[in-house]
Amino acid sequence: MSNTTLESVLDKVNSPDDVKNLSINELNRLADEMREHIMTKVNTTGGHFGPNLGIIEATIALHYVFNSPKDKFVFDVSHQCYPHKMLTGRKEGFTNPEKYHTFTGYTAPEESEHDLFKVGHTSTSVSLAVGVAKARDLKGESGNVIALIGDGSLSGGEAYEGLNNAAVLGSNMIVVVNDNEMSIAPNQGGYYKNLEELRKTNGKAECNLFKAMGFDYLYVEEGNNVEALISAFSKVKDSTHPVVVHIHTEKGHGCDTALANKEGFHWILPGTLDEKAETPSEQCESYTSITTDYILGKAKKDPKVFTISPATPGAYGYTEDFRNKLGKQYVDVGIAEEHAVAFASAAASCGAKPILHVLSSFIQRTYDQLSQDLCLNNSPATILISWGAISGADATHLQVFDIPMMSNIPNLVYLAPTNKEEYLAMLDWSVEQNSYPVAIRVPFGDVVSTGVEDKTDYSVLNKFKMIEKGSDVAIVALGNFFSLGQKVKQALESVTGIKATLINPCYITGIDEKMLEDLKSNHKVVITLEDGVIDGGFGEKITRFYGNSDMKVLNFGARKEFTDRVPLEELYERYHLREDLIVQDIKACL
Amino acid sequence: MSNTTLESVLDKVNSPDDVKNLSINELNRLADEMREHIMTKVNTTGGHFGPNLGIIEATIALHYVFNSPKDKFVFDVSHQCYPHKMLTGRKEGFTNPEKYHTFTGYTAPEESEHDLFKVGHTSTSVSLAVGVAKARDLKGESGNVIALIGDGSLSGGEAYEGLNNAAVLGSNMIVVVNDNEMSIAPNQGGYYKNLEELRKTNGKAECNLFKAMGFDYLYVEEGNNVEALISAFSKVKDSTHPVVVHIHTEKGHGCDTALANKEGFHWILPGTLDEKAETPSEQCESYTSITTDYILGKAKKDPKVFTISPATPGAYGYTEDFRNKLGKQYVDVGIAEEHAVAFASAAASCGAKPILHVLSSFIQRTYDQLSQDLCLNNSPATILISWGAISGADATHLQVFDIPMMSNIPNLVYLAPTNKEEYLAMLDWSVEQNSYPVAIRVPFGDVVSTGVEDKTDYSVLNKFKMIEKGSDVAIVALGNFFSLGQKVKQALESVTGIKATLINPCYITGIDEKMLEDLKSNHKVVITLEDGVIDGGFGEKITRFYGNSDMKVLNFGARKEFTDRVPLEELYERYHLREDLIVQDIKACL
């Protein structure tokens, strides 16, 4: 791994205190060793690559100058916390392959007193740090509060609100702006020109966003130079007022492959560095390719169609080629989901045909914009929600809350396609219609195709599809869980002989009262299946519909809880999301 | 009303075109006449006072220079749209007392082609305008897009995200910053010093937030001078790039009483100008006074206690005196609800005891902050939600969505007190405990007092209170609707003889499974009552609990819809929220 002719420096470092005793020469060697380990580990497990390589020197310098945990570091999104973990008692998670999966990829207070918050959504660090500093001041304590934030994260509104308040805190508050000239994808927005101007003038430009916001300001051009960083951080340590330290770092520093492809190496799959990563074959159809093919075709025919990504194009297969082909019909708004919804809403109101693509986890940023900017104005925008599904994800990136969050907002039509043809039909209907705000929960997983064009008229709202008419038991299987519904039907028949009714509801935001009413005549039990949290979700509306009747109703989905890297199979067992368990529950009801 | 010796100018103005034909002298007279009418009307009906008086001249100048509706004005929060309404065919709403209630107090596309959006929450105009401009550009159309935004609204993150994107639009985009040196209350935050510096230097200061964001910039010191404004707007008309016109206006311009008390005259009750408004007597106890008394007492005893208001202190009775008494234990974060939640969350994590006070309608801004910053970190902050209730409010200010929005987020404990003593006990428990994020839905309406201290241990989560044990029918009456539950019980007994069970659930975020299970033995029907939207709300969880049983369940609350100034009695009838209608529904179930 590291230079074998010299004693390892990292071996000697078990806590931040150990960092303080090292010489500059040793600190530099420490950085090299850490870099090697991070590269090897992330290339083995997958994870955030470029952001962590860029922040190694700054992390060493921070721990050298400040005294964590008395001084408190607040990381933003924590894509860049690996070096911090290595210096705070968790290096084995990076040096020992057997412990590669011991620690989360994000800051986690349960792991260490050096981590303050569980963080995985962007643009929160400054706001959180203001709270940390306020508590310190009210308790009459001392110590530095240091918020780290990337230039990419600074486009988010919460960061700005935090800066505006940090500036008037009236006590110690240090904001380290980690400017690696990149968001996940290239930065988008007006303020990036100011960052560029500041870099060009070595921080001397008179017009300075941070000064305009009320901060004192310090620039460090050599953001990957431990010595320069130590000097800068030492200057602001124990500051009695808010100060920004703007450090110019390099995303992927020390790894030529990552430097040559900063976007591709933001987060990598195992083996990417050796070009051994299993990337999906281009021939293989996926809901991603179905979406991008549709958008390219539609945009070519209609100049009013455009697509919007809030800084996560990679998640949707919006490659550089795709973006270039779309030209002005593609807009990356930066990490700014609130703006994205308002922007799409207004454009749709004015006759354009926006398609906004957001992950389930990040649409959480936009409740009020969905409600006020979009739905209250009944703007016919299209919103694609991807990755909406129960998963073994980290607690910060669960994708199970979109149904409760969105589907209780008036006017929204939220659709759950179950296969390729349905998805395309819904998507095209949504783009072409002018009556409703529409969201579509893009199917998750392998493509299911019927091979038959779906000619359903989706403007007849809340009309469920009766797939198979049976009796006694009806299975209402939403979106991703339609296939589970099919399995339940089969298993139920083989166990009990009951030929159940199978329904594809299509609509998340309304119920087909007529169909549900008709079921009463020869059904005793209705079950609902949804790939998300049950509480406040789809199934409960059906239960409410039958509240005054003799129909028994069972709702299946996820519990209201934050799960953290729990294997999917375990969650399915916990939630009874297996055909055998569901059949047992149905039998108990009959 | 207006000067009777001269012919009225307003009489001649029925559309923006009529404004264009007036001389400067006439435009000034028009401003005076409009001011008189707005003062008289708002002092009669109540409404937004200071913001509208400050923007009259700018509105006249905008309509003089630009050509609405080809050129498009996007108002922020639309507290300042009265002059615009007067110039766009709706002046009778201000001149004719019989039509005072004809038009909403906000922009409303259904009223006029000159209104683009229904808007009532702040900080959205720039984002929306970017969408308007994008649609224009994609459609190959021309025309100016003008976003108006106040200095107060500029503290909101959505405004910043919008500015960042407006700056790189690459085509015409004019942002008029209406700087009246006030939010609803005095402005809070670092960037206001930059606005001050720009005012002091007549816009010449090198360090300029708007330039740093990538805008061209123009300053107008005389923001209430029609001629100066016409000159400025003419300069930027048909700009091919994004430009900010920063106009220095006076909130309450032309009305000495309003100028002397800018916060008090932001929004007034009928008769305020004549000092005849019915203000609640100081002797009279209200949930507002109960809250402020509690906070003052608690803060005095414990320096770690502090309260946070996102720019709406008036709504909670946080008077200047109250704020002064609290000193550093009061923080107004400006219009920045996202920051407010993250800030409170972090402070609570670090041992302070924050009490964040937000209106139901505005907590909508913070879904992701509630989820990620607060609940995922299980931070023991206290959030007070006020005004949560079905009402005859404007569609933009409904306060009925907080239960579906908040109660499906894991870890949150959301409490619904039904009287003064319960409220105080819950509040004190919340402030003192360290285990959960807690929100309390502050009771709405007249104070109900039992006179007996509530000694319930609220750390035993989700324990409902059995108020009266009966049989056959159980009434689960949440928060504000506990009194409705009492009425239903009485009415049911008098109509059917049934002595119903009455339950005060206290907890919105969980159910008392044991108590609900016990009801099965001698009850046939359970009804739930909640003062908010049913969909995704409290009652559906109870219905789901009984889904596999013979219990009939009826959920009462508001429908999922945006209502717009519908009288409360009509809504109660529509939703069956009257004891006679509920008893009918119960009888149909028995």
mmCIF file of N, CA, C and O in Angstrom, chain B residues 497-544:
data_model
loop_
_atom_site.group_PDB
_atom_site.id
_atom_site.type_symbol
_atom_site.label_atom_id
_atom_site.label_comp_id
_atom_site.label_asym_id
_atom_site.label_seq_id
_atom_site.Cartn_x
_atom_site.Cartn_y
_atom_site.Cartn_z
ATOM 1 N N GLY B 497 -79.941 7.236 22.627
ATOM 2 C CA GLY B 497 -79.803 6.651 23.960
ATOM 3 C C GLY B 497 -78.446 6.000 24.193
ATOM 4 O O GLY B 497 -78.137 5.580 25.313
ATOM 5 N N ILE B 498 -77.625 5.946 23.153
ATOM 6 C CA ILE B 498 -76.310 5.313 23.311
ATOM 7 C C ILE B 498 -75.379 6.204 24.123
ATOM 8 O O ILE B 498 -75.235 7.398 23.841
ATOM 9 N N LYS B 499 -74.777 5.640 25.137
ATOM 10 C CA LYS B 499 -73.764 6.364 25.909
ATOM 11 C C LYS B 499 -72.400 6.004 25.300
ATOM 12 O O LYS B 499 -71.841 4.938 25.572
ATOM 13 N N ALA B 500 -71.914 6.891 24.489
ATOM 14 C CA ALA B 500 -70.684 6.596 23.741
ATOM 15 C C ALA B 500 -69.444 6.757 24.614
ATOM 16 O O ALA B 500 -69.457 7.485 25.605
ATOM 17 N N THR B 501 -68.391 6.081 24.203
ATOM 18 C CA THR B 501 -67.064 6.256 24.803
ATOM 19 C C THR B 501 -66.429 7.499 24.188
ATOM 20 O O THR B 501 -66.556 7.747 22.988
ATOM 21 N N LEU B 502 -65.758 8.271 25.040
ATOM 22 C CA LEU B 502 -65.085 9.468 24.538
ATOM 23 C C LEU B 502 -63.586 9.385 24.861
ATOM 24 O O LEU B 502 -63.202 9.176 26.009
ATOM 25 N N ILE B 503 -62.780 9.533 23.829
ATOM 26 C CA ILE B 503 -61.322 9.387 23.983
ATOM 27 C C ILE B 503 -60.614 10.647 23.495
ATOM 28 O O ILE B 503 -60.941 11.183 22.436
ATOM 29 N N ASN B 504 -59.657 11.115 24.286
ATOM 30 C CA ASN B 504 -58.762 12.197 23.880
ATOM 31 C C ASN B 504 -57.422 11.558 23.536
ATOM 32 O O ASN B 504 -56.675 11.160 24.425
ATOM 33 N N PRO B 505 -57.081 11.466 22.260
ATOM 34 C CA PRO B 505 -55.891 10.677 21.900
ATOM 35 C C PRO B 505 -54.557 11.347 22.255
ATOM 36 O O PRO B 505 -53.540 10.667 22.364
ATOM 37 N N CYS B 506 -54.532 12.644 22.366
ATOM 38 C CA CYS B 506 -53.297 13.393 22.734
ATOM 39 C C CYS B 506 -52.179 13.281 21.698
ATOM 40 O O CYS B 506 -51.558 14.276 21.358
ATOM 41 N N TYR B 507 -51.896 12.095 21.224
ATOM 42 C CA TYR B 507 -50.789 11.860 20.278
ATOM 43 C C TYR B 507 -51.327 11.762 18.841
ATOM 44 O O TYR B 507 -52.256 10.991 18.589
ATOM 45 N N ILE B 508 -50.717 12.506 17.946
ATOM 46 C CA ILE B 508 -51.122 12.427 16.539
ATOM 47 C C ILE B 508 -50.289 11.371 15.815
ATOM 48 O O ILE B 508 -50.710 10.805 14.819
ATOM 49 N N THR B 509 -49.101 11.104 16.327
ATOM 50 C CA THR B 509 -48.128 10.302 15.595
ATOM 51 C C THR B 509 -48.113 8.824 15.960
ATOM 52 O O THR B 509 -47.240 8.079 15.493
ATOM 53 N N GLY B 510 -49.046 8.395 16.779
ATOM 54 C CA GLY B 510 -49.066 6.971 17.106
ATOM 55 C C GLY B 510 -50.419 6.608 17.684
ATOM 56 O O GLY B 510 -51.194 7.491 18.044
ATOM 57 N N ILE B 511 -50.710 5.327 17.733
ATOM 58 C CA ILE B 511 -52.007 4.921 18.264
ATOM 59 C C ILE B 511 -51.837 4.061 19.510
ATOM 60 O O ILE B 511 -50.812 3.398 19.684
ATOM 61 N N ASP B 512 -52.852 4.084 20.350
ATOM 62 C CA ASP B 512 -52.852 3.309 21.589
ATOM 63 C C ASP B 512 -53.490 1.958 21.276
ATOM 64 O O ASP B 512 -54.706 1.782 21.385
ATOM 65 N N GLU B 513 -52.638 1.019 20.865
ATOM 66 C CA GLU B 513 -53.175 -0.258 20.377
ATOM 67 C C GLU B 513 -53.953 -0.995 21.459
ATOM 68 O O GLU B 513 -54.968 -1.627 21.187
ATOM 69 N N LYS B 514 -53.483 -0.890 22.691
ATOM 70 C CA LYS B 514 -54.180 -1.610 23.767
ATOM 71 C C LYS B 514 -55.596 -1.067 23.942
ATOM 72 O O LYS B 514 -56.568 -1.814 23.980
ATOM 73 N N MET B 515 -55.702 0.253 24.018
ATOM 74 C CA MET B 515 -57.037 0.831 24.222
ATOM 75 C C MET B 515 -57.953 0.522 23.039
ATOM 76 O O MET B 515 -59.121 0.172 23.222
ATOM 77 N N LEU B 516 -57.405 0.616 21.829
ATOM 78 C CA LEU B 516 -58.236 0.341 20.648
ATOM 79 C C LEU B 516 -58.656 -1.129 20.625
ATOM 80 O O LEU B 516 -59.788 -1.463 20.257
ATOM 81 N N GLU B 517 -57.737 -1.999 21.032
ATOM 82 C CA GLU B 517 -58.051 -3.432 21.083
ATOM 83 C C GLU B 517 -59.194 -3.682 22.077
ATOM 84 O O GLU B 517 -60.138 -4.420 21.782
ATOM 85 N N ASP B 518 -59.093 -3.039 23.227
ATOM 86 C CA ASP B 518 -60.110 -3.232 24.266
ATOM 87 C C ASP B 518 -61.501 -2.785 23.807
ATOM 88 O O ASP B 518 -62.512 -3.334 24.247
ATOM 89 N N LEU B 519 -61.526 -1.793 22.953
ATOM 90 C CA LEU B 519 -62.828 -1.290 22.488
ATOM 91 C C LEU B 519 -63.611 -2.378 21.740
ATOM 92 O O LEU B 519 -64.842 -2.349 21.691
ATOM 93 N N LYS B 520 -62.870 -3.316 21.157
ATOM 94 C CA LYS B 520 -63.535 -4.330 20.329
ATOM 95 C C LYS B 520 -64.598 -5.102 21.109
ATOM 96 O O LYS B 520 -65.596 -5.548 20.533
ATOM 97 N N SER B 521 -64.396 -5.255 22.419
ATOM 98 C CA SER B 521 -65.290 -6.129 23.190
ATOM 99 C C SER B 521 -66.724 -5.602 23.232
ATOM 100 O O SER B 521 -67.667 -6.386 23.229
ATOM 101 N N ASN B 522 -66.923 -4.312 23.289
ATOM 102 C CA ASN B 522 -68.304 -3.817 23.414
ATOM 103 C C ASN B 522 -68.607 -2.569 22.576
ATOM 104 O O ASN B 522 -69.421 -1.738 22.942
ATOM 105 N N HIS B 523 -67.848 -2.436 21.474
ATOM 106 C CA HIS B 523 -68.124 -1.313 20.563
ATOM 107 C C HIS B 523 -68.286 -1.838 19.144
ATOM 108 O O HIS B 523 -67.617 -2.786 18.755
ATOM 109 N N LYS B 524 -69.166 -1.164 18.411
ATOM 110 C CA LYS B 524 -69.387 -1.546 17.009
ATOM 111 C C LYS B 524 -68.807 -0.510 16.053
ATOM 112 O O LYS B 524 -68.481 -0.823 14.907
ATOM 113 N N VAL B 525 -68.789 0.734 16.521
ATOM 114 C CA VAL B 525 -68.353 1.829 15.645
ATOM 115 C C VAL B 525 -67.356 2.717 16.382
ATOM 116 O O VAL B 525 -67.578 3.075 17.542
ATOM 117 N N VAL B 526 -66.274 3.047 15.689
ATOM 118 C CA VAL B 526 -65.340 4.058 16.193
ATOM 119 C C VAL B 526 -65.344 5.211 15.208
ATOM 120 O O VAL B 526 -65.294 4.992 13.994
ATOM 121 N N ILE B 527 -65.469 6.439 15.720
ATOM 122 C CA ILE B 527 -65.314 7.574 14.812
ATOM 123 C C ILE B 527 -64.093 8.383 15.235
ATOM 124 O O ILE B 527 -63.737 8.441 16.409
ATOM 125 N N THR B 528 -63.437 8.968 14.240
ATOM 126 C CA THR B 528 -62.297 9.842 14.528
ATOM 127 C C THR B 528 -62.616 11.238 14.027
ATOM 128 O O THR B 528 -63.244 11.409 12.970
ATOM 129 N N LEU B 529 -62.206 12.226 14.802
ATOM 130 C CA LEU B 529 -62.425 13.630 14.451
ATOM 131 C C LEU B 529 -61.081 14.349 14.448
ATOM 132 O O LEU B 529 -60.365 14.303 15.446
ATOM 133 N N GLU B 530 -60.736 15.014 13.349
ATOM 134 C CA GLU B 530 -59.486 15.786 13.337
ATOM 135 C C GLU B 530 -59.692 17.078 12.557
ATOM 136 O O GLU B 530 -60.396 17.092 11.540
ATOM 137 N N ASP B 531 -59.075 18.142 13.044
ATOM 138 C CA ASP B 531 -59.261 19.480 12.478
ATOM 139 C C ASP B 531 -58.198 19.732 11.401
ATOM 140 O O ASP B 531 -57.322 20.595 11.555
ATOM 141 N N GLY B 532 -58.320 18.958 10.320
ATOM 142 C CA GLY B 532 -57.362 19.059 9.222
ATOM 143 C C GLY B 532 -57.769 18.064 8.150
ATOM 144 O O GLY B 532 -58.813 17.405 8.261
ATOM 145 N N VAL B 533 -56.922 17.946 7.116
ATOM 146 C CA VAL B 533 -57.224 17.036 6.012
ATOM 147 C C VAL B 533 -57.154 15.574 6.492
ATOM 148 O O VAL B 533 -56.204 15.192 7.167
ATOM 149 N N ILE B 534 -58.158 14.798 6.124
ATOM 150 C CA ILE B 534 -58.184 13.388 6.559
ATOM 151 C C ILE B 534 -57.109 12.572 5.856
ATOM 152 O O ILE B 534 -56.474 11.700 6.452
ATOM 153 N N ASP B 535 -56.929 12.807 4.574
ATOM 154 C CA ASP B 535 -56.029 11.979 3.756
ATOM 155 C C ASP B 535 -54.623 11.980 4.332
ATOM 156 O O ASP B 535 -53.977 13.020 4.411
ATOM 157 N N GLY B 536 -54.155 10.817 4.689
ATOM 158 C CA GLY B 536 -52.813 10.711 5.240
ATOM 159 C C GLY B 536 -52.705 11.183 6.673
ATOM 160 O O GLY B 536 -51.601 11.291 7.208
ATOM 161 N N GLY B 537 -53.849 11.459 7.283
ATOM 162 C CA GLY B 537 -53.848 12.066 8.609
ATOM 163 C C GLY B 537 -53.934 11.070 9.749
ATOM 164 O O GLY B 537 -53.461 9.932 9.656
ATOM 165 N N PHE B 538 -54.574 11.519 10.833
ATOM 166 C CA PHE B 538 -54.611 10.753 12.076
ATOM 167 C C PHE B 538 -55.603 9.596 12.018
ATOM 168 O O PHE B 538 -55.291 8.457 12.365
ATOM 169 N N GLY B 539 -56.808 9.893 11.571
ATOM 170 C CA GLY B 539 -57.884 8.907 11.647
ATOM 171 C C GLY B 539 -57.627 7.650 10.838
ATOM 172 O O GLY B 539 -57.992 6.548 11.248
ATOM 173 N N GLU B 540 -56.987 7.808 9.695
ATOM 174 C CA GLU B 540 -56.751 6.651 8.821
ATOM 175 C C GLU B 540 -55.906 5.572 9.505
ATOM 176 O O GLU B 540 -56.038 4.389 9.188
ATOM 177 N N LYS B 541 -55.045 5.983 10.426
ATOM 178 C CA LYS B 541 -54.232 4.982 11.137
ATOM 179 C C LYS B 541 -55.119 4.105 12.013
ATOM 180 O O LYS B 541 -54.847 2.916 12.205
ATOM 181 N N ILE B 542 -56.142 4.738 12.564
ATOM 182 C CA ILE B 542 -57.057 3.977 13.419
ATOM 183 C C ILE B 542 -57.895 3.039 12.556
ATOM 184 O O ILE B 542 -58.129 1.880 12.913
ATOM 185 N N THR B 543 -58.312 3.520 11.420
ATOM 186 C CA THR B 543 -59.062 2.669 10.496
ATOM 187 C C THR B 543 -58.211 1.477 10.069
ATOM 188 O O THR B 543 -58.686 0.345 10.004
ATOM 189 N N ARG B 544 -56.943 1.739 9.796
ATOM 190 C CA ARG B 544 -56.044 0.644 9.406
ATOM 191 C C ARG B 544 -55.901 -0.371 10.535
ATOM 192 O O ARG B 544 -55.899 -1.582 10.294
#
